[in-house]
mmCIF file of N, CA, C and O in Angstrom:
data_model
loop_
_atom_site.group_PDB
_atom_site.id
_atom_site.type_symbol
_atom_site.label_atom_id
_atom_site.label_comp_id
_atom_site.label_asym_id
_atom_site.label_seq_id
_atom_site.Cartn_x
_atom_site.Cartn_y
_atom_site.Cartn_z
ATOM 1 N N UNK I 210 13.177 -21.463 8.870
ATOM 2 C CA UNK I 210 12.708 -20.255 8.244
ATOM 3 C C UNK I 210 13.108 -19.069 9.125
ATOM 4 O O UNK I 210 13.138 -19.071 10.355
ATOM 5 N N UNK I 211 13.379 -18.167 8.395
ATOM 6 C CA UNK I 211 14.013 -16.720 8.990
ATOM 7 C C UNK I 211 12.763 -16.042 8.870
ATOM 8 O O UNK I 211 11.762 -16.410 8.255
ATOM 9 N N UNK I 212 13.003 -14.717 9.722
ATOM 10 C CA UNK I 212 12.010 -13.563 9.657
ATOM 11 C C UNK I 212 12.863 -12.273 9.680
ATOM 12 O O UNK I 212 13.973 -12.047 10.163
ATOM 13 N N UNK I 213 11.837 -11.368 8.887
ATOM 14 C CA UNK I 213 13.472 -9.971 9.133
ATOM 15 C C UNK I 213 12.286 -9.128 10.207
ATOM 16 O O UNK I 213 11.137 -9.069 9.769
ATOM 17 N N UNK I 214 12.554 -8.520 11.521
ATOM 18 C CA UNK I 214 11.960 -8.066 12.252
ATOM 19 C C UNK I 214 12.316 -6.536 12.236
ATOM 20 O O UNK I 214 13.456 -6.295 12.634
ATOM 21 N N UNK I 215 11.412 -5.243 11.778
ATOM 22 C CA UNK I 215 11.557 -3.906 11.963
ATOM 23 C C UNK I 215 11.064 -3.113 12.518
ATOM 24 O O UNK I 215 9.869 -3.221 12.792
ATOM 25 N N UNK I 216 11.819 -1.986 12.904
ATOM 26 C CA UNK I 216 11.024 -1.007 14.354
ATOM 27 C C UNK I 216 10.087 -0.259 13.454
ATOM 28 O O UNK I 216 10.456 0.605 12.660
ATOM 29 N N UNK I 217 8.701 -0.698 13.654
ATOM 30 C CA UNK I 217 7.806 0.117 12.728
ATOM 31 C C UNK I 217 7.431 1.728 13.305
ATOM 32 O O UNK I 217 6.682 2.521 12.735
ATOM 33 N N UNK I 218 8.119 1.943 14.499
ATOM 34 C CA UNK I 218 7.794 3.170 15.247
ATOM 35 C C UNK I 218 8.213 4.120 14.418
ATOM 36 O O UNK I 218 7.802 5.233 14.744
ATOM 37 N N UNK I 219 9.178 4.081 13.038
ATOM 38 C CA UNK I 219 9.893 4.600 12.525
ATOM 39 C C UNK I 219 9.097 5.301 11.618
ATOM 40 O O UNK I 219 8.794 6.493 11.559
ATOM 41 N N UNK I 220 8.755 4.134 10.774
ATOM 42 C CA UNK I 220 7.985 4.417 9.547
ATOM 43 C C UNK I 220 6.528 5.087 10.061
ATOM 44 O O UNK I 220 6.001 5.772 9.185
ATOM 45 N N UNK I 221 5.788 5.008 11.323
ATOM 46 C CA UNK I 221 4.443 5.432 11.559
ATOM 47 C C UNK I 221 4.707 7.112 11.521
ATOM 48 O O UNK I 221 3.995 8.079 11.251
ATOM 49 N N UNK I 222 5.899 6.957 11.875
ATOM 50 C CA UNK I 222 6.563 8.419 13.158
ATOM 51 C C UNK I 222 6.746 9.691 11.253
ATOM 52 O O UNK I 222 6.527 10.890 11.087
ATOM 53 N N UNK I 223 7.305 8.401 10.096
ATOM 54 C CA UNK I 223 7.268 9.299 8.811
ATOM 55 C C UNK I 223 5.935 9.263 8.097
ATOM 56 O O UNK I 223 5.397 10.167 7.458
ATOM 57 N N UNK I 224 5.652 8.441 8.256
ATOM 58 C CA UNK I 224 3.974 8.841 7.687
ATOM 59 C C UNK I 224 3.051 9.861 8.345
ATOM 60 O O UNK I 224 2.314 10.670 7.783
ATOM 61 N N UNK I 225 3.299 9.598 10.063
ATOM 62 C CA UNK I 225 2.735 11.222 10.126
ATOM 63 C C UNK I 225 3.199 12.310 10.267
ATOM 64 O O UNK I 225 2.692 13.196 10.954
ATOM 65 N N UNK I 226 4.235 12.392 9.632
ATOM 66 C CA UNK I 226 4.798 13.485 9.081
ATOM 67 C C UNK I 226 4.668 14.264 7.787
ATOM 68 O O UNK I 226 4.702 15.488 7.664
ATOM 69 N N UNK I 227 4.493 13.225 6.718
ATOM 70 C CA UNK I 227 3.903 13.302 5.747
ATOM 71 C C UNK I 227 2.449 13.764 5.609
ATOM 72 O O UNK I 227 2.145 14.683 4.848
ATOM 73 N N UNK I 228 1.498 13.062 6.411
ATOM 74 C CA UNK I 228 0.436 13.407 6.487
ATOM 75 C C UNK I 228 -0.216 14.749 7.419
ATOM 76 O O UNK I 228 -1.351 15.211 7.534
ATOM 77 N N UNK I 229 0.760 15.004 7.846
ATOM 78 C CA UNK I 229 0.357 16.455 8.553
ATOM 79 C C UNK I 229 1.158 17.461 7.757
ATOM 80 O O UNK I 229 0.795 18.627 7.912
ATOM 81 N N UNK I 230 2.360 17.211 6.783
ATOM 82 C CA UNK I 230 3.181 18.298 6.337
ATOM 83 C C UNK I 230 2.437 17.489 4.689
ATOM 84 O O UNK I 230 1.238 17.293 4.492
ATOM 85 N N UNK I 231 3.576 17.158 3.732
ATOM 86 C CA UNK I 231 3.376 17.582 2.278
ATOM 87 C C UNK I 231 1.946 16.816 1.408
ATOM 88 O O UNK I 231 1.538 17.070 0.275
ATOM 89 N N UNK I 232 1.441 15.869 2.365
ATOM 90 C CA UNK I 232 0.118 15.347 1.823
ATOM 91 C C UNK I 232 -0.656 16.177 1.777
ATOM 92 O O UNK I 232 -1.171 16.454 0.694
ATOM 93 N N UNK I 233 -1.169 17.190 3.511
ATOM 94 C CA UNK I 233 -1.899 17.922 3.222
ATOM 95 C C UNK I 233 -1.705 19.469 3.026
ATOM 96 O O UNK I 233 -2.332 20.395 3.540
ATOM 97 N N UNK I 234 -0.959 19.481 2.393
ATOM 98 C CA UNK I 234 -0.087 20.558 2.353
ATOM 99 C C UNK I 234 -1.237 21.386 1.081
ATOM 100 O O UNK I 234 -1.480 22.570 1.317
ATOM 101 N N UNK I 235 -1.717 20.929 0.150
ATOM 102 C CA UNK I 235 -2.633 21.477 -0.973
ATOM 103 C C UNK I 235 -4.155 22.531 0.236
ATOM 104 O O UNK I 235 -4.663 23.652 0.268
ATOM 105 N N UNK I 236 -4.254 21.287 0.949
ATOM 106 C CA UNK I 236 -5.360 21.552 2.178
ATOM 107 C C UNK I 236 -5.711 22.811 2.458
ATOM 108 O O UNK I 236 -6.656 23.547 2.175
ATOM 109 N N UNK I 237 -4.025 22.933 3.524
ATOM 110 C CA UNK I 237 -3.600 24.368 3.956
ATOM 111 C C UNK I 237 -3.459 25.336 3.189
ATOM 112 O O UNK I 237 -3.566 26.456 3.689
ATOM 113 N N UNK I 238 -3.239 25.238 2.058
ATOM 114 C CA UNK I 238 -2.660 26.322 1.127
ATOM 115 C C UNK I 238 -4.418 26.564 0.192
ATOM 116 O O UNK I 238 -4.502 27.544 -0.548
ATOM 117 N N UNK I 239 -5.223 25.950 0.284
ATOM 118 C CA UNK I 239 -6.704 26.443 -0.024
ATOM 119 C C UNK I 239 -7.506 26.862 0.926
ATOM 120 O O UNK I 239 -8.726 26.894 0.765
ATOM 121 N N UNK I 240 -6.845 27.275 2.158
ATOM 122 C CA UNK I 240 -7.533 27.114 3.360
ATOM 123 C C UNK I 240 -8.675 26.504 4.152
ATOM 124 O O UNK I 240 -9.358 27.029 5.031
ATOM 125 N N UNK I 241 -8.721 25.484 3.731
ATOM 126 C CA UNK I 241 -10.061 24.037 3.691
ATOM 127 C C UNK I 241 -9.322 23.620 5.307
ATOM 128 O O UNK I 241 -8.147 23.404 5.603
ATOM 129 N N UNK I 242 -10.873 23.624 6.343
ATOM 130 C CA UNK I 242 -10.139 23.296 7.646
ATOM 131 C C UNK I 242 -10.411 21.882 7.670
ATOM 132 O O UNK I 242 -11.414 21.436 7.112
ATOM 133 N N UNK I 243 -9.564 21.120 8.295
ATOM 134 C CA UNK I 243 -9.321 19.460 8.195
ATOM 135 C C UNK I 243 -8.620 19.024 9.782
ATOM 136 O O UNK I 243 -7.834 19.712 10.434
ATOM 137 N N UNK I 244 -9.039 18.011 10.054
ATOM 138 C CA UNK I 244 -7.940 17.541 10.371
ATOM 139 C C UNK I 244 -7.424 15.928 10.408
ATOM 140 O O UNK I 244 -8.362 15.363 9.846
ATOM 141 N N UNK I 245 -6.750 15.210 10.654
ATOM 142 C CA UNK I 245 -5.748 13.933 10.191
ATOM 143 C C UNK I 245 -5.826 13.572 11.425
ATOM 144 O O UNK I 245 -5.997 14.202 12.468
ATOM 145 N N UNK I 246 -5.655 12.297 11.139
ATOM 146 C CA UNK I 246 -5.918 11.024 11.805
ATOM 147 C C UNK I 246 -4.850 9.734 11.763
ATOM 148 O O UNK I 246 -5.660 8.856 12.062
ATOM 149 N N UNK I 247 -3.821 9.160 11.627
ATOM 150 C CA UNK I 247 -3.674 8.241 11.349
ATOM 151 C C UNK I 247 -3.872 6.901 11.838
ATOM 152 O O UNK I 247 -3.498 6.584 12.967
ATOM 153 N N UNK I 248 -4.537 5.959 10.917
ATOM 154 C CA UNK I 248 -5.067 4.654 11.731
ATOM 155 C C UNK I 248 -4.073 3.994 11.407
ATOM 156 O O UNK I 248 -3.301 4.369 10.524
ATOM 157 N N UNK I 249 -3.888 2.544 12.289
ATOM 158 C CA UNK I 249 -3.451 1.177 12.092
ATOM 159 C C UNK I 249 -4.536 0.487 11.987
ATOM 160 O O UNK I 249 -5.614 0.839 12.467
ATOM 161 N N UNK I 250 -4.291 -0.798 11.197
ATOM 162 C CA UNK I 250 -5.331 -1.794 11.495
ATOM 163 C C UNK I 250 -5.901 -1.718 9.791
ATOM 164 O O UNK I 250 -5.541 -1.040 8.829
ATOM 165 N N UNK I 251 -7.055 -2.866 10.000
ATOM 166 C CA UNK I 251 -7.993 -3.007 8.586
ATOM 167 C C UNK I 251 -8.524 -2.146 8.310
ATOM 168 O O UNK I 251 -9.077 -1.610 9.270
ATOM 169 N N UNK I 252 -8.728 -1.458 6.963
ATOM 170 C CA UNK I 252 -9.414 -0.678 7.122
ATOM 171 C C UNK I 252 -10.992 -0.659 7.011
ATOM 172 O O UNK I 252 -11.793 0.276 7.037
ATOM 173 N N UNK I 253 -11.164 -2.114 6.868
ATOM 174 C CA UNK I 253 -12.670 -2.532 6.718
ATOM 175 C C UNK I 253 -13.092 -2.574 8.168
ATOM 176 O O UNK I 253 -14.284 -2.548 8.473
ATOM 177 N N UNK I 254 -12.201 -2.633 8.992
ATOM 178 C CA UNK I 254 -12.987 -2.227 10.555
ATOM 179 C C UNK I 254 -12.464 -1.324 11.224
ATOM 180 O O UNK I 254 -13.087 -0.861 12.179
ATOM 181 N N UNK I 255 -11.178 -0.845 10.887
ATOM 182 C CA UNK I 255 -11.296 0.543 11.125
ATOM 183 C C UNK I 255 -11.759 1.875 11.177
ATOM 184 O O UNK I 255 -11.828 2.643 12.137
ATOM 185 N N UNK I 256 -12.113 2.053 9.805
ATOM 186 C CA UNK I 256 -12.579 3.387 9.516
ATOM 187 C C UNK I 256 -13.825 4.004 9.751
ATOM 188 O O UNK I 256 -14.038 5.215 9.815
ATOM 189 N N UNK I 257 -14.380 3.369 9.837
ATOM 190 C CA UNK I 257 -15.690 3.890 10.015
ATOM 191 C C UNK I 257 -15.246 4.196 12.165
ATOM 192 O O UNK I 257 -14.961 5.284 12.665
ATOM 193 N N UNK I 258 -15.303 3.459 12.572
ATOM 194 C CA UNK I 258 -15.256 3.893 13.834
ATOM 195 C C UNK I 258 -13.968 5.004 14.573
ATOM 196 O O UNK I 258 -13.790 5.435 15.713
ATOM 197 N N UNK I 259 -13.123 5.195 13.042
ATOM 198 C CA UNK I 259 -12.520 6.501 13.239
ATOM 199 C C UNK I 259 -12.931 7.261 12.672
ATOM 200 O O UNK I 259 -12.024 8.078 12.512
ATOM 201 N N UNK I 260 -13.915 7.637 12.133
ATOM 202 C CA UNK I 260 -14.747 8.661 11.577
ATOM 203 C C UNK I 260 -15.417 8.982 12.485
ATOM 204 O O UNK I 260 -15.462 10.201 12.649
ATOM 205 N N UNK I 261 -16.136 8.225 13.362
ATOM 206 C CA UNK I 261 -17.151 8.025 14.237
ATOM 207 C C UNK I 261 -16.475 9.197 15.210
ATOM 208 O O UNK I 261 -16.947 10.263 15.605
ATOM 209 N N UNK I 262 -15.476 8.714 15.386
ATOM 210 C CA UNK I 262 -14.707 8.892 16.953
ATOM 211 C C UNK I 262 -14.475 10.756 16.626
ATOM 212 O O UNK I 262 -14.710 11.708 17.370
ATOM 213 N N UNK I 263 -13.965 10.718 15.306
ATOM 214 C CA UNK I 263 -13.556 12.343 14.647
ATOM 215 C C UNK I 263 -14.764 13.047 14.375
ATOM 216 O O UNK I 263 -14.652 14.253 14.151
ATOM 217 N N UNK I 264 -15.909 12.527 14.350
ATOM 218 C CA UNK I 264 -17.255 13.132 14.408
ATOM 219 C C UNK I 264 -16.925 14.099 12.506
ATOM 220 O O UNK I 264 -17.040 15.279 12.173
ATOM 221 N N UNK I 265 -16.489 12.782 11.698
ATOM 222 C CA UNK I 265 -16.098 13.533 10.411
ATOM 223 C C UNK I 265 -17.160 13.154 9.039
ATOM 224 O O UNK I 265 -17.708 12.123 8.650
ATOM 225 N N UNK I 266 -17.122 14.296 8.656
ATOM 226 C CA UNK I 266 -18.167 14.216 6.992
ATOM 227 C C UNK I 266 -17.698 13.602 6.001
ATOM 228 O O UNK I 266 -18.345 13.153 5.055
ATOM 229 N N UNK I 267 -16.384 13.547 6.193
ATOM 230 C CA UNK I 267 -16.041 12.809 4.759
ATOM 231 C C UNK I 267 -14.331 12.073 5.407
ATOM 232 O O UNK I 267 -13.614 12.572 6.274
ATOM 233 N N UNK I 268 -14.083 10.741 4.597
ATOM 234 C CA UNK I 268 -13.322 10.057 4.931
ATOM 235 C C UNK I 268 -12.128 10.316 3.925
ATOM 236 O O UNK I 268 -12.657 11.151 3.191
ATOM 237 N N UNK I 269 -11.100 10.165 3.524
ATOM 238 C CA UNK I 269 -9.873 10.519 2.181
ATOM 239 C C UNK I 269 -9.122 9.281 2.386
ATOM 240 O O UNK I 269 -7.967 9.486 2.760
ATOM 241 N N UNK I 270 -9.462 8.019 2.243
ATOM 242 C CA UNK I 270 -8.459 6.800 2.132
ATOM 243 C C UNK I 270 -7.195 7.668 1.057
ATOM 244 O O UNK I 270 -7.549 8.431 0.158
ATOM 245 N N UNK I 271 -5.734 7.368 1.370
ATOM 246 C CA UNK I 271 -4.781 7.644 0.666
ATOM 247 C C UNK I 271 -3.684 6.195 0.755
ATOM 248 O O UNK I 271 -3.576 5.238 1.522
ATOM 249 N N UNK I 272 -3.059 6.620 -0.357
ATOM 250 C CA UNK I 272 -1.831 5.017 -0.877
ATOM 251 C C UNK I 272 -0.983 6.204 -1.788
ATOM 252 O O UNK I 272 -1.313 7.167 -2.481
ATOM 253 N N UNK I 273 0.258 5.583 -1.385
ATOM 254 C CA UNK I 273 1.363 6.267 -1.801
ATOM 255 C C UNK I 273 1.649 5.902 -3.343
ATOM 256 O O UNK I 273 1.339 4.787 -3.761
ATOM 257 N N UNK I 274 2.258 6.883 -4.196
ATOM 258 C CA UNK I 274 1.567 6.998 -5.166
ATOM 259 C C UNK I 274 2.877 6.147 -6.017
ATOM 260 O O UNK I 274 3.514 6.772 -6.865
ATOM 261 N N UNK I 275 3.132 5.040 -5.787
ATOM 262 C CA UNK I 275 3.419 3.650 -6.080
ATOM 263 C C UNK I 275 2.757 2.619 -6.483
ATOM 264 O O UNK I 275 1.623 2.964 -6.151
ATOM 265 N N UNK I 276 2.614 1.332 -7.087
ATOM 266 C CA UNK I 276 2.361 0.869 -7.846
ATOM 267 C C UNK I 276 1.890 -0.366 -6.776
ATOM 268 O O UNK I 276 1.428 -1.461 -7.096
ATOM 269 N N UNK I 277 2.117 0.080 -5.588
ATOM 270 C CA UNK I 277 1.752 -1.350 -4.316
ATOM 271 C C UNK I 277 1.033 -0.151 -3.429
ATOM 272 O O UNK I 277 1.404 0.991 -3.161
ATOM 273 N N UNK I 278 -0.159 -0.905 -3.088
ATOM 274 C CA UNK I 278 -1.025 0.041 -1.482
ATOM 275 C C UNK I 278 -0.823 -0.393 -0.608
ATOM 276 O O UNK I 278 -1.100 -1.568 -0.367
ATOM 277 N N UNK I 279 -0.294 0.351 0.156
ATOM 278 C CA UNK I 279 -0.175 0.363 1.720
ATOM 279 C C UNK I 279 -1.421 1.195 2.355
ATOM 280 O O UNK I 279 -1.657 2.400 2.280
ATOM 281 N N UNK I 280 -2.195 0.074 3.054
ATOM 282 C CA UNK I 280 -3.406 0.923 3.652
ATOM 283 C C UNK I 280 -2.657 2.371 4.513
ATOM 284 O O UNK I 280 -1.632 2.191 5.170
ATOM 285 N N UNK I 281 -3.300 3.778 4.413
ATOM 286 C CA UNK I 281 -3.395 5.040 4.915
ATOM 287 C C UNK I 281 -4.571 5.198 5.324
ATOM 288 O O UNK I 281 -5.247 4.172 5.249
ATOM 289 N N UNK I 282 -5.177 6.252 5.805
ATOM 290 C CA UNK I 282 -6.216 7.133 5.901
ATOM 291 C C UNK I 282 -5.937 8.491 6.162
ATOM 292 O O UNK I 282 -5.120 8.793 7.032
ATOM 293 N N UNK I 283 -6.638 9.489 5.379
ATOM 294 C CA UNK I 283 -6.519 10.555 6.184
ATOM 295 C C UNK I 283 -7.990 10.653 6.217
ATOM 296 O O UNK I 283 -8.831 10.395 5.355
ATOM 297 N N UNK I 284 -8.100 11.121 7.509
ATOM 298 C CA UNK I 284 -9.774 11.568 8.596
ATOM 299 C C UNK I 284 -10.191 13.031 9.127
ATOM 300 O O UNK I 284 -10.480 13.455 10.246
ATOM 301 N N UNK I 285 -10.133 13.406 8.320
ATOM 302 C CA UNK I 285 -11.997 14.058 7.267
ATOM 303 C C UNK I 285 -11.620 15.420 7.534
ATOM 304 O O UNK I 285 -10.709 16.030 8.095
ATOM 305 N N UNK I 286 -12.837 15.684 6.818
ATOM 306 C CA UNK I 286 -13.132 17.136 7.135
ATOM 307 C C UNK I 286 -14.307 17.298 8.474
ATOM 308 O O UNK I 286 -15.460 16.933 8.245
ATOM 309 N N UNK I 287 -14.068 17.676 9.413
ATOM 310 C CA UNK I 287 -15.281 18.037 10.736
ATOM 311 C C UNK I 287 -16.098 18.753 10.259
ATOM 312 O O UNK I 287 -15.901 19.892 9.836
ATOM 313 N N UNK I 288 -17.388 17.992 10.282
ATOM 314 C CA UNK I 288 -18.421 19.074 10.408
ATOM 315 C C UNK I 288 -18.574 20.391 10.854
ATOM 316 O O UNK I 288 -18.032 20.641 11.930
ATOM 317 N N UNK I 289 -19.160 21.269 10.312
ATOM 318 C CA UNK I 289 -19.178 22.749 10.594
ATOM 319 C C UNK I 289 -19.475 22.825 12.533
ATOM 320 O O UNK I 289 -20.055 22.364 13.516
ATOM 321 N N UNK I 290 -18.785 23.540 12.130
ATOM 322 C CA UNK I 290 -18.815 23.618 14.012
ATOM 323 C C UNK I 290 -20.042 24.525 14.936
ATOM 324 O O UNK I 290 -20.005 24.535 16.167
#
C-alpha cells in the first residue's frame, strides 16, 4: 500500500489567509471588532478551550462552501473590553 504525503504548511499558511482577508472581509467592512484564530485538531476538543484561551463570546465554526467539510473555526468576537 502507497500513501501520497503533503506539505500541509501550505494549505494552513492559505487558510489563514483567507480567514484574515476575504472570509472576514464582510466583518471589516461593518466595522464589527473580531478577531481569528485558526485551530488544528477536533473540534469537539478543541474549541471550547480556544475560546477559553481568546476569552471569546461567541464561536463562528466555518466549512468551505463545498459540498465536503473540512473542519475551520473562526474565534469570536471578544468581549467588550
Amino acid at each position: 500500500m502507497s500513501a501520497v504525503q503533503i506539505n500541509i504548511d501550505k494549505v494552513i499558511a492559505e487558510f489563514c489567509d483567507l480567514l484574515d482577508g476575504q472570509w472576514t472581509a464582510p466583518l471589516r467592512h461593518a466595522g464589527v471588532e473580531y478577531t481569528t484564530q485558526f485551530v488544528r485538531g477536533d473540534p469537539a476538543t478543541e474549541l471550547l478551550p480556544a475560546a477559553e484561551r481568546a476569552d471569546a463570546s461567541m464561536l463562528v465554526p466555518v466549512a468551505p462552501p463545498t459540498k465536503r467539510a473540512t473542519p475551520r473555526t473562526v474565534a469570536a468576537d471578544r468581549r467588550s473590553k
